């Protein structure tokens, strides 16, 4: 391995270690941030409710595409009645939490990074420290908690819209019997394995990772416009890689 490659590995490991230490700092500051409950609620609205449009739209079209593709494949084996079941399992176990997390990182994660990065660039964080206001408790923790709370809820909405999209294509368009569509789905989908482990647990883990990366990149960015731009890019790249890698790890344990 070349010296340049060694430097890249060392920088990556340094960033991961610093991010882990930053997580410990955030967890330690959670009790102090309880006084800023209104700020946490505002951030939940900003990263959660304001992301509903893109999450619902993408969930609907993902479900519709799955319904079309699976109907075409299953018709070869005469199993079109299982379209609803396969759509639901694919969305609940994988596509729902993963695509929601990727959308969340691109929409909300970059916004959080840019907002905190601009606070750093305009010396607002330093001004808070001078006024005896803890920027970790007032800025970092509410945004971290907001992402952890909002992402599982968005994942549930995405899955609901995905199943609705599959039903729209399968039943309304392609003519699958409505009773068969729902009965096969409800008989096969397991609440604990597919919904709790597939949707809620994965979305909760992704929420921690994406929120941590977004807050960390914004809080530690160089106080320049170029630094903020690079920080938002790093948030998307690092979050995407972390989501897919963590999804593999979680699936290997939960399957």
Coordinates of C-alpha atoms in Angstrom, one line a residue:
X1 CA 0.0 0.0 0.0
X2 CA 1.3 3.4 -0.9
X3 CA 1.9 6.3 1.5
X4 CA -1.1 8.1 0.1
X5 CA -3.3 5.0 0.7
X6 CA -1.9 4.8 4.2
X7 CA -2.9 8.4 4.8
X8 CA -6.4 7.8 3.6
X9 CA -6.9 4.8 5.9
X10 CA -5.4 6.7 8.9
X11 CA -7.7 9.7 8.2
X12 CA -10.7 7.5 7.9
X13 CA -10.0 5.7 11.1
X14 CA -9.3 9.0 12.9
X15 CA -12.7 10.3 11.7
X16 CA -14.5 7.1 12.9
X17 CA -12.8 7.4 16.3
X18 CA -13.6 11.1 16.6
X19 CA -17.2 10.4 15.6
X20 CA -17.4 7.7 18.3
X21 CA -16.1 10.1 21.0
X22 CA -18.6 12.7 19.8
X23 CA -21.4 10.2 20.3
X24 CA -20.3 9.8 23.9
X25 CA -20.3 13.5 24.3
X26 CA -23.8 13.8 23.0
X27 CA -25.1 11.0 25.2
X28 CA -23.5 12.6 28.2
X29 CA -25.2 15.9 27.3
X30 CA -28.7 14.5 26.9
X31 CA -29.7 15.3 30.5
X32 CA -28.6 18.9 30.1
X33 CA -30.6 19.2 26.9
X34 CA -33.9 18.3 28.5
X35 CA -34.4 22.0 29.3
X36 CA -34.4 22.6 25.5
X37 CA -37.5 20.5 24.8
X38 CA -39.1 23.0 22.5
X39 CA -35.9 23.1 20.3
X40 CA -36.0 19.3 20.1
X41 CA -39.7 19.4 19.0
X42 CA -38.9 22.0 16.4
X43 CA -36.1 19.9 15.0
X44 CA -38.4 16.8 14.9
X45 CA -40.8 18.9 12.8
X46 CA -38.0 20.2 10.6
X47 CA -36.3 16.8 9.9
X48 CA -39.5 14.6 10.2
X49 CA -42.6 16.4 9.0
X50 CA -40.8 18.4 6.4
X51 CA -39.5 15.1 4.9
X52 CA -42.9 13.5 4.6
X53 CA -43.6 14.6 1.0
X54 CA -40.5 13.0 -0.5
X55 CA -40.8 9.9 1.7
X56 CA -44.5 9.3 0.8
X57 CA -43.9 10.0 -2.9
X58 CA -40.9 7.7 -3.2
X59 CA -42.6 5.0 -1.1
X60 CA -45.7 5.0 -3.4
X61 CA -43.6 4.7 -6.6
X62 CA -41.3 2.1 -5.1
X63 CA -44.3 0.0 -4.2
X64 CA -45.8 0.5 -7.7
X65 CA -42.6 -0.5 -9.4
X66 CA -42.3 -3.6 -7.2
X67 CA -45.8 -4.6 -8.0
X68 CA -45.2 -4.4 -11.7
X69 CA -41.9 -6.2 -11.7
X70 CA -43.0 -9.0 -9.3
X71 CA -46.3 -9.6 -11.2
X72 CA -44.3 -10.0 -14.4
X73 CA -41.8 -12.5 -12.8
X74 CA -44.4 -14.4 -10.8
X75 CA -46.7 -14.8 -13.8
X76 CA -44.0 -17.1 -15.3
X77 CA -44.6 -19.5 -12.4
X78 CA -48.3 -18.9 -12.1
X79 CA -47.9 -17.3 -8.7
X80 CA -49.3 -13.8 -9.3
X81 CA -51.5 -14.2 -6.2
X82 CA -48.3 -13.9 -4.1
X83 CA -47.5 -10.5 -5.4
X84 CA -48.8 -8.7 -2.3
X85 CA -46.8 -11.0 0.0
X86 CA -43.5 -10.5 -1.8
X87 CA -44.1 -6.7 -2.1
X88 CA -44.8 -6.4 1.6
X89 CA -41.8 -8.6 2.7
X90 CA -39.4 -6.8 0.3
X91 CA -40.5 -3.4 1.6
X92 CA -40.7 -4.3 5.3
X93 CA -37.4 -6.1 5.5
X94 CA -35.1 -4.1 3.2
X95 CA -36.4 -1.4 0.9
X96 CA -38.5 0.5 3.5
X97 CA -35.8 1.2 6.1
X98 CA -32.9 1.5 3.7
X99 CA -34.5 3.8 1.1
X100 CA -36.0 5.9 3.9
X101 CA -32.6 6.3 5.5
X102 CA -31.0 7.3 2.2
X103 CA -33.7 9.8 1.5
X104 CA -33.4 11.1 5.1
X105 CA -29.6 11.5 4.7
X106 CA -30.0 13.4 1.5
X107 CA -32.8 15.7 2.6
X108 CA -32.5 16.2 6.4
X109 CA -28.9 15.1 7.1
X110 CA -27.4 17.6 4.7
X111 CA -29.7 20.4 6.1
X112 CA -28.5 19.7 9.6
X113 CA -24.9 19.6 8.6
X114 CA -25.2 22.9 6.6
X115 CA -27.1 24.6 9.5
X116 CA -24.5 23.7 12.1
X117 CA -21.7 24.3 9.8
X118 CA -22.9 27.9 9.1
X119 CA -23.2 28.4 12.9
X120 CA -19.6 27.4 13.1
X121 CA -18.5 29.6 10.2
X122 CA -20.3 32.6 11.6
X123 CA -19.0 32.0 15.2
X124 CA -22.4 31.4 16.6
X125 CA -21.2 28.3 18.5
X126 CA -18.3 30.3 20.0
X127 CA -20.8 33.0 21.0
X128 CA -23.0 30.5 22.8
X129 CA -20.0 29.3 24.8
X130 CA -19.2 32.9 25.8
X131 CA -22.8 33.4 27.0
X132 CA -22.5 30.2 29.1
X133 CA -24.8 28.2 26.7
X134 CA -23.7 24.7 26.0
X135 CA -23.7 24.3 22.2
X136 CA -23.7 20.6 22.5
X137 CA -26.8 20.5 24.6
X138 CA -28.6 23.3 22.7
X139 CA -27.5 22.6 19.1
X140 CA -26.2 19.1 18.7
X141 CA -28.4 17.0 21.0
X142 CA -31.8 18.2 19.8
X143 CA -30.9 17.6 16.2
X144 CA -29.5 14.2 17.1
X145 CA -32.6 13.2 19.0
X146 CA -34.9 14.5 16.3
X147 CA -33.3 12.2 13.7
X148 CA -33.5 9.2 16.0
X149 CA -37.2 9.8 16.7
X150 CA -38.2 10.9 13.1
X151 CA -36.5 8.2 11.0
X152 CA -38.5 5.2 12.4
X153 CA -41.7 7.1 11.9
X154 CA -40.8 8.0 8.4
X155 CA -39.9 4.4 7.8
X156 CA -43.4 3.3 8.8
X157 CA -44.9 5.9 6.5
X158 CA -42.7 4.8 3.6
X159 CA -43.7 1.1 4.1
X160 CA -47.4 2.0 4.3
X161 CA -47.2 4.0 1.0
X162 CA -45.2 1.2 -0.6
X163 CA -47.8 -1.5 0.3
X164 CA -50.5 0.9 -1.0
X165 CA -48.6 1.4 -4.2
X166 CA -48.3 -2.4 -4.7
X167 CA -52.0 -2.8 -4.0
X168 CA -52.8 0.1 -6.5
X169 CA -50.9 -1.6 -9.3
X170 CA -51.7 -5.3 -8.4
X171 CA -55.4 -5.0 -7.6
X172 CA -56.6 -1.9 -9.4
X173 CA -54.5 -2.1 -12.6
X174 CA -53.5 -5.8 -13.1
X175 CA -56.6 -7.3 -11.7
X176 CA -55.4 -9.4 -8.7
X177 CA -58.2 -10.3 -6.4
X178 CA -58.4 -7.9 -3.5
X179 CA -59.1 -10.6 -0.9
X180 CA -56.3 -12.8 -2.2
X181 CA -53.9 -9.9 -2.1
X182 CA -54.5 -9.0 1.5
X183 CA -55.1 -12.5 2.9
X184 CA -51.8 -13.9 1.5
X185 CA -50.0 -10.8 2.8
X186 CA -51.4 -10.9 6.3
X187 CA -50.9 -14.7 6.6
X188 CA -47.2 -14.5 5.6
X189 CA -46.0 -11.2 7.1
X190 CA -44.8 -11.7 10.7
X191 CA -45.2 -8.7 13.0
X192 CA -42.0 -9.3 15.0
X193 CA -39.7 -10.5 12.3
X194 CA -40.8 -8.2 9.5
X195 CA -42.2 -5.1 11.1
X196 CA -40.5 -4.8 14.4
X197 CA -37.1 -6.1 13.4
X198 CA -37.3 -5.1 9.7
X199 CA -38.8 -1.6 9.9
X200 CA -38.5 -0.2 13.5
X201 CA -35.2 -1.7 14.6
X202 CA -33.3 -1.0 11.4
X203 CA -34.8 2.5 11.1
X204 CA -33.8 3.3 14.7
X205 CA -30.3 2.1 14.1
X206 CA -30.1 4.1 10.8
X207 CA -31.5 7.1 12.6
X208 CA -28.6 7.0 15.2
X209 CA -26.0 6.6 12.5
X210 CA -27.3 9.3 10.1
X211 CA -28.0 11.8 12.8
X212 CA -24.6 11.3 14.4
X213 CA -22.8 11.7 11.1
X214 CA -24.8 14.8 10.1
X215 CA -24.3 16.6 13.5
X216 CA -20.6 15.6 13.7
X217 CA -19.8 16.8 10.2
X218 CA -21.5 20.1 10.8
X219 CA -20.0 20.6 14.3
X220 CA -16.4 19.8 13.3
X221 CA -16.4 21.5 9.8
X222 CA -13.8 24.2 9.1
X223 CA -15.4 27.6 9.5
X224 CA -15.3 28.5 5.8
X225 CA -17.9 28.3 3.0
X226 CA -15.8 25.7 1.3
X227 CA -15.6 23.7 4.5
X228 CA -19.4 23.7 4.9
X229 CA -19.8 22.5 1.3
X230 CA -17.4 19.6 1.8
X231 CA -19.1 18.7 5.1
X232 CA -22.5 18.3 3.4
X233 CA -20.9 16.1 0.8
X234 CA -19.2 14.0 3.4
X235 CA -22.5 13.6 5.2
X236 CA -24.2 12.1 2.2
X237 CA -21.3 9.8 1.2
X238 CA -20.5 8.6 4.8
X239 CA -24.2 8.1 5.6
X240 CA -24.9 6.1 2.5
X241 CA -22.0 3.8 3.1
X242 CA -22.8 3.4 6.7
X243 CA -26.5 2.7 6.0
X244 CA -25.7 -0.1 3.5
X245 CA -22.9 -1.6 5.6
X246 CA -25.0 -1.5 8.8
X247 CA -28.0 -3.0 6.9
X248 CA -25.8 -6.0 6.0
X249 CA -24.7 -6.5 9.6
X250 CA -28.2 -6.1 11.0
X251 CA -29.7 -8.5 8.4
X252 CA -27.1 -11.1 9.2
X253 CA -28.2 -11.1 12.8
X254 CA -31.9 -10.7 12.3
X255 CA -32.6 -13.0 9.4

